[in-house]
Short mmCIF file of C-alpha atoms in Angstrom, two decimals:
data_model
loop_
_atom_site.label_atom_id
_atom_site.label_comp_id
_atom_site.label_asym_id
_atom_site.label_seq_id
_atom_site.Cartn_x
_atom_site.Cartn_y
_atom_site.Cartn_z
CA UNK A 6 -96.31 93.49 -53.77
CA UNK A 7 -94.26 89.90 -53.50
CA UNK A 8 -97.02 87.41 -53.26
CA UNK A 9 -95.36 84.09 -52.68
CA UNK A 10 -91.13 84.32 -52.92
CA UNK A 11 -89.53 81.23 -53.31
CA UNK A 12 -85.50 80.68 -51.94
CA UNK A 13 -83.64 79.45 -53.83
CA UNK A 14 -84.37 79.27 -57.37
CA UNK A 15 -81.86 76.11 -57.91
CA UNK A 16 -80.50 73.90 -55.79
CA UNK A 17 -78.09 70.80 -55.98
CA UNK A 18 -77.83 68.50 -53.81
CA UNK A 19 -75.92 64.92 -53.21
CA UNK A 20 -77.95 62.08 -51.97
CA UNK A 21 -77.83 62.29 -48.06
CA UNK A 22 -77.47 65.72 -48.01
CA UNK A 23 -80.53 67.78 -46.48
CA UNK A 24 -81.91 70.92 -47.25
CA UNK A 25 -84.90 73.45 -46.47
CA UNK A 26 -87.36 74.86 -49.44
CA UNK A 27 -88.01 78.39 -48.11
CA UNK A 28 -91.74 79.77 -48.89
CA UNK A 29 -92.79 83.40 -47.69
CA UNK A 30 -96.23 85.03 -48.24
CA UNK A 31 -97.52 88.66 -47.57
CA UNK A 32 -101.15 87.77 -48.30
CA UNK A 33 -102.13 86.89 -44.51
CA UNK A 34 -103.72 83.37 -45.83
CA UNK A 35 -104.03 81.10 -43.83
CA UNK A 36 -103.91 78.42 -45.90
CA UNK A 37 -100.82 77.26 -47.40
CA UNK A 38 -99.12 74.38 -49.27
CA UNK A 39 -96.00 72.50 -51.14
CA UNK A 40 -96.42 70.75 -54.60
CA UNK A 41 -93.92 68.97 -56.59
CA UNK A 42 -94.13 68.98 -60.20
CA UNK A 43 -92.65 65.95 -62.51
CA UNK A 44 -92.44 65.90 -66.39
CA UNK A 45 -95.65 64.02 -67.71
CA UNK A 46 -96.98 63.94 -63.61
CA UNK A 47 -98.65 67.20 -63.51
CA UNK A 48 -98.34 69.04 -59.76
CA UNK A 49 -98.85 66.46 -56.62
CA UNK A 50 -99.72 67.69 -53.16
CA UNK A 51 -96.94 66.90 -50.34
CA UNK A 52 -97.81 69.11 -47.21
CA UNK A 53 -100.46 71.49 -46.62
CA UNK A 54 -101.20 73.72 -43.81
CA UNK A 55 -104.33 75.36 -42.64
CA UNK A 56 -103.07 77.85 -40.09
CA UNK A 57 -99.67 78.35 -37.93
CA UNK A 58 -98.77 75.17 -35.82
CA UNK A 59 -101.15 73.23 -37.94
CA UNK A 60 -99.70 71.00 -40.51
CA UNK A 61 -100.85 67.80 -43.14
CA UNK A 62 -100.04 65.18 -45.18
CA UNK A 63 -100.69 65.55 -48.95
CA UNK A 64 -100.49 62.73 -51.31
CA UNK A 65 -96.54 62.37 -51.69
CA UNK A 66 -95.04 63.09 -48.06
CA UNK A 67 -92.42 60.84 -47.66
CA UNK A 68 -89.14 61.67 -47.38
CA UNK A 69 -90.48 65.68 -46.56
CA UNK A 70 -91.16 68.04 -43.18
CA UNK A 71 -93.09 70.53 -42.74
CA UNK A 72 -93.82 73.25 -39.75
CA UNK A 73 -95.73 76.52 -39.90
CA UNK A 74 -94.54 79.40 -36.97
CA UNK A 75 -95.96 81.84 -38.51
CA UNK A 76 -98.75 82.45 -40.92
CA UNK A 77 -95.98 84.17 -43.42
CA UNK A 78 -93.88 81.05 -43.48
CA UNK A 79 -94.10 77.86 -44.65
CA UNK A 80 -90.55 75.64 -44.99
CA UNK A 81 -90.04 72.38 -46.40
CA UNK A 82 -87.34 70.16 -45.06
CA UNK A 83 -85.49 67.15 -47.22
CA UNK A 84 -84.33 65.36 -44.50
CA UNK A 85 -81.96 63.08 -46.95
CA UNK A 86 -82.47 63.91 -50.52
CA UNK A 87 -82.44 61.14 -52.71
CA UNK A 88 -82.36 61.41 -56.37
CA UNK A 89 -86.38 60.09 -56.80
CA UNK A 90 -86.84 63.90 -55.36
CA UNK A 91 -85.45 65.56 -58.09
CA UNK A 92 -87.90 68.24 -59.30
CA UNK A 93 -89.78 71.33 -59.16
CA UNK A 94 -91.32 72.63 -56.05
CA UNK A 95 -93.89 74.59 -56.05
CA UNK A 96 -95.30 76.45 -53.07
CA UNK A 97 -99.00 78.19 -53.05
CA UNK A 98 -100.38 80.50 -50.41
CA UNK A 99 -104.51 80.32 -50.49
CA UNK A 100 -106.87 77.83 -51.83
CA UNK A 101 -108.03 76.56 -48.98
CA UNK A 102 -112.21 75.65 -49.72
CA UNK A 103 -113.29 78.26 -52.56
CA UNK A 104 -110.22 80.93 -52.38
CA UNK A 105 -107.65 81.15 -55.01
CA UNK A 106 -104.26 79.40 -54.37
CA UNK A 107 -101.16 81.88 -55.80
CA UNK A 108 -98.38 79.92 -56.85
CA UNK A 109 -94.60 80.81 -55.80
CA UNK A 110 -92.14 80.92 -59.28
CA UNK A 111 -90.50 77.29 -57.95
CA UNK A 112 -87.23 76.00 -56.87
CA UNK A 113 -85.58 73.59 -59.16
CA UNK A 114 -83.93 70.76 -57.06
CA UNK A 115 -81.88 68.32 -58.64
CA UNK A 116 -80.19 65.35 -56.36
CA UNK A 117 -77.44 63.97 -57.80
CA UNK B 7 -110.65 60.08 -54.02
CA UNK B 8 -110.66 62.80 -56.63
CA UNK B 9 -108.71 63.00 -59.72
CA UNK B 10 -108.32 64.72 -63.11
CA UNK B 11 -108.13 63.55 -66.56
CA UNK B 12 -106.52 66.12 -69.17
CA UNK B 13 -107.16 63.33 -72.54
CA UNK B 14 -104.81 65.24 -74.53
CA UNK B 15 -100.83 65.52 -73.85
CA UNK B 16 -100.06 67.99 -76.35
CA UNK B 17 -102.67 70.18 -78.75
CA UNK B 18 -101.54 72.04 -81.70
CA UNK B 19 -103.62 75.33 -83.13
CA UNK B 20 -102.96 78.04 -85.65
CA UNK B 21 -102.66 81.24 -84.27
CA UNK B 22 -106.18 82.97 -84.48
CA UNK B 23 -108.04 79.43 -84.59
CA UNK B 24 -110.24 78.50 -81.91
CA UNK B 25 -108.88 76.53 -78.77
CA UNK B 26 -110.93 73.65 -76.59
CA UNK B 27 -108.94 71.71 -74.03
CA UNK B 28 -110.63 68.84 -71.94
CA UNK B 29 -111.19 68.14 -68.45
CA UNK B 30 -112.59 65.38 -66.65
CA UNK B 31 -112.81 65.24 -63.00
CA UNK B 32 -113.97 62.65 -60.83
CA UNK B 33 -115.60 63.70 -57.48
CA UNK B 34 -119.00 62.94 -55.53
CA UNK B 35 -120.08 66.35 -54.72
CA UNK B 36 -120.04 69.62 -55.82
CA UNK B 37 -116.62 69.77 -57.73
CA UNK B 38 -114.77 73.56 -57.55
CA UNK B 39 -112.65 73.77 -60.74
CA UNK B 40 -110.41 75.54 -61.30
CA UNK B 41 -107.80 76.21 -64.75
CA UNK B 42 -104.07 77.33 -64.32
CA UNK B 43 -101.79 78.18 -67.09
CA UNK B 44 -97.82 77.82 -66.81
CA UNK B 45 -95.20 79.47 -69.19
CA UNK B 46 -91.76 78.17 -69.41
CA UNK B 47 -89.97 78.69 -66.29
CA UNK B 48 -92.55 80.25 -64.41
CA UNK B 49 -95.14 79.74 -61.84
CA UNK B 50 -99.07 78.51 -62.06
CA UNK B 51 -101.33 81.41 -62.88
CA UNK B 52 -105.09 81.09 -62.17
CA UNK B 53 -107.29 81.83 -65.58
CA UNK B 54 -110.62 80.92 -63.80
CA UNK B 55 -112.53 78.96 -61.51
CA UNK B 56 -115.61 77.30 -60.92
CA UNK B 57 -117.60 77.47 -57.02
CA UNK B 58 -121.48 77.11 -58.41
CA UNK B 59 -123.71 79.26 -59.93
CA UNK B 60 -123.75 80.05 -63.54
CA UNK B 61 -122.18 77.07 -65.80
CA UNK B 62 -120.24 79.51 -68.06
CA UNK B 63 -117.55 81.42 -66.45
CA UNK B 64 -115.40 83.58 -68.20
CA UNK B 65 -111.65 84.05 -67.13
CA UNK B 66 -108.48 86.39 -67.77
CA UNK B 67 -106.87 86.68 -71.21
CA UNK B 68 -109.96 85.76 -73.04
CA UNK B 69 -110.58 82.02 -72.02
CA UNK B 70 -113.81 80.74 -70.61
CA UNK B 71 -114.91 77.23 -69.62
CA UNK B 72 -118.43 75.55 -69.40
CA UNK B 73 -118.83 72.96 -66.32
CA UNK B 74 -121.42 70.38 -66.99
CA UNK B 75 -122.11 67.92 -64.54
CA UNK B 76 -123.84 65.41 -66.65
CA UNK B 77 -120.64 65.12 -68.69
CA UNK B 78 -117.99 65.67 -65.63
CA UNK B 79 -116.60 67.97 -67.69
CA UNK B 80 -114.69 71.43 -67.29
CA UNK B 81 -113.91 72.57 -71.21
CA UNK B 82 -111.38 75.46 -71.56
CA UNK B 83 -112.04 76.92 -74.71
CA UNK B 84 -111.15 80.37 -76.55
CA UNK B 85 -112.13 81.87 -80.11
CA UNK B 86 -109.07 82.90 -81.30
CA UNK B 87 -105.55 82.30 -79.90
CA UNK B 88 -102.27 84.32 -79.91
CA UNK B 89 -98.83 82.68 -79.69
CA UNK B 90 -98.57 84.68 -76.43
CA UNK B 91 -100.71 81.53 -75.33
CA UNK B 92 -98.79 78.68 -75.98
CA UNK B 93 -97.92 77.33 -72.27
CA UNK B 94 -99.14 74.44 -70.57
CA UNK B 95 -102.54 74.25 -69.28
CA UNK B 96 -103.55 72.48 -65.95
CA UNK B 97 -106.83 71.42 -64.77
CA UNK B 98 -107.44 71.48 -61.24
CA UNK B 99 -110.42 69.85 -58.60
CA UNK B 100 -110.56 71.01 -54.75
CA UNK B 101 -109.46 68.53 -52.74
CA UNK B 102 -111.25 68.01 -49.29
CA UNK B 103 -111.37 65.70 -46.40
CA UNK B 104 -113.42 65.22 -42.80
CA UNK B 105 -111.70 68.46 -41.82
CA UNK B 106 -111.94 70.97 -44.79
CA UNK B 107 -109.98 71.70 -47.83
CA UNK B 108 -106.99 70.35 -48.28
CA UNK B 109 -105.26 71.04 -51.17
CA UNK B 110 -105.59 70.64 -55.48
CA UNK B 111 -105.88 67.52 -57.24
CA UNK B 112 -104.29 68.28 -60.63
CA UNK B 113 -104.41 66.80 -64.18
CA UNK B 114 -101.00 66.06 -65.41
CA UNK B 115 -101.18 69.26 -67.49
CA UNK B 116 -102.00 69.52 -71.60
CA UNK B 117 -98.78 71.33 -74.01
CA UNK B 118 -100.37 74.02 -76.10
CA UNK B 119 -98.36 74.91 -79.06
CA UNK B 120 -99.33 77.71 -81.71
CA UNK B 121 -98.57 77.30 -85.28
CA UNK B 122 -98.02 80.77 -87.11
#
């Protein structure tokens, strides 16, 4: 019974380097989405999706892509990590309108 | 656009004292609420949420929270803490645009620490 898995669980990267978040569910939601969380910031919304092929723009999307294949899957791309995207990333499977989101355990990204 | 206020950073409480941590949302309609609690290292866990219906809705692990709309409010309280509860707490609102939900709009999370 995995829920949401999260690859990796740390990560370092140099600026300019890119990377993808990996985020798998085995819930069948259709709704999914990718949170950051910084110290004193609480968690902010980047990318959201509502079903496979269909993506969104949360509130901090810059510098981050997003595609859904398949409803298990739902990868974040850094396209050229800079250090301002150092942090936790969280990804949730659920939530959309009045269903619960479950949260994956995070990947700790620093960009150095 | 909606938004969450969590007034207090950090709360201290003896273990076995009673626990209240605020919430303050911001939204035109029909907020859902929801409360999330995160131990070190880990993921979000949901304690309980708020659709409509009955003000008072209890939760996991003993917590319960009162929405009241007058107040924009969304209270977490519980009677008696255990140090197994010291984690930080997160207040969440349903976000939602033209086309449906669209993700959480969180507070920026309140530090609960127990005292023995």
């Amino acid at each position: 019974n995995a829920g949401v898995t999260q690859t990796p669980k740390f990560q370092v990267l140099k600026t300019g380097q890119s990377m993808t978040l990996q985020c798998a569910q085995d819930m069948n939601h259709e709704y999914m989405s990718w949170y950051r969380q910084d110290p004193g910031m609480g968690l902010r919304l980047i990318h959201y999706s509502v079903g496979a092929g269909i993506t969104d723009q949360g509130e901090v999307p810059n510098g981050y892509n997003v595609s859904r294949s398949t409803t298990e899957d739902f990868p974040l791309r850094l396209l050229s990590a800079a250090p301002s995207q150092t942090s936790v990333y969280f990804c949730a499977s659920g939530g959309g309108w009045d269903t619960e989101a479950f949260f994956g355990q995070g990947t700790r990204l620093t960009v150095v | 656009a909606q938004s969450v206020t969590q007034p207090d950073i950090h709360i201290t409480v003896s273990e076995g004292a009673s626990l209240e941590l605020r919430c303050n949302y911001s939204y035109g309609a029909t907020p859902y609420l929801f409360w999330y609690v995160q131990s070190p290292g880990q993921g979000l866990q949901l304690l309980l949420k708020y659709f409509s219906g009955d003000t008072l809705v209890q939760g996991i692990k003993g917590f319960e929270a009162e929405f009241k709309r007058s107040q924009s409010s969304f209270n977490l309280r519980k009677p008696s803490v255990h140090w197994s509860d010291a984690a930080e707490y997160f207040c969440a609102v349903a976000r939602y645009s033209g086309g449906g939900a669209d993700g959480l709009t969180f507070g920026k999370g309140t530090h609960l620490i127990i005292q023995p």
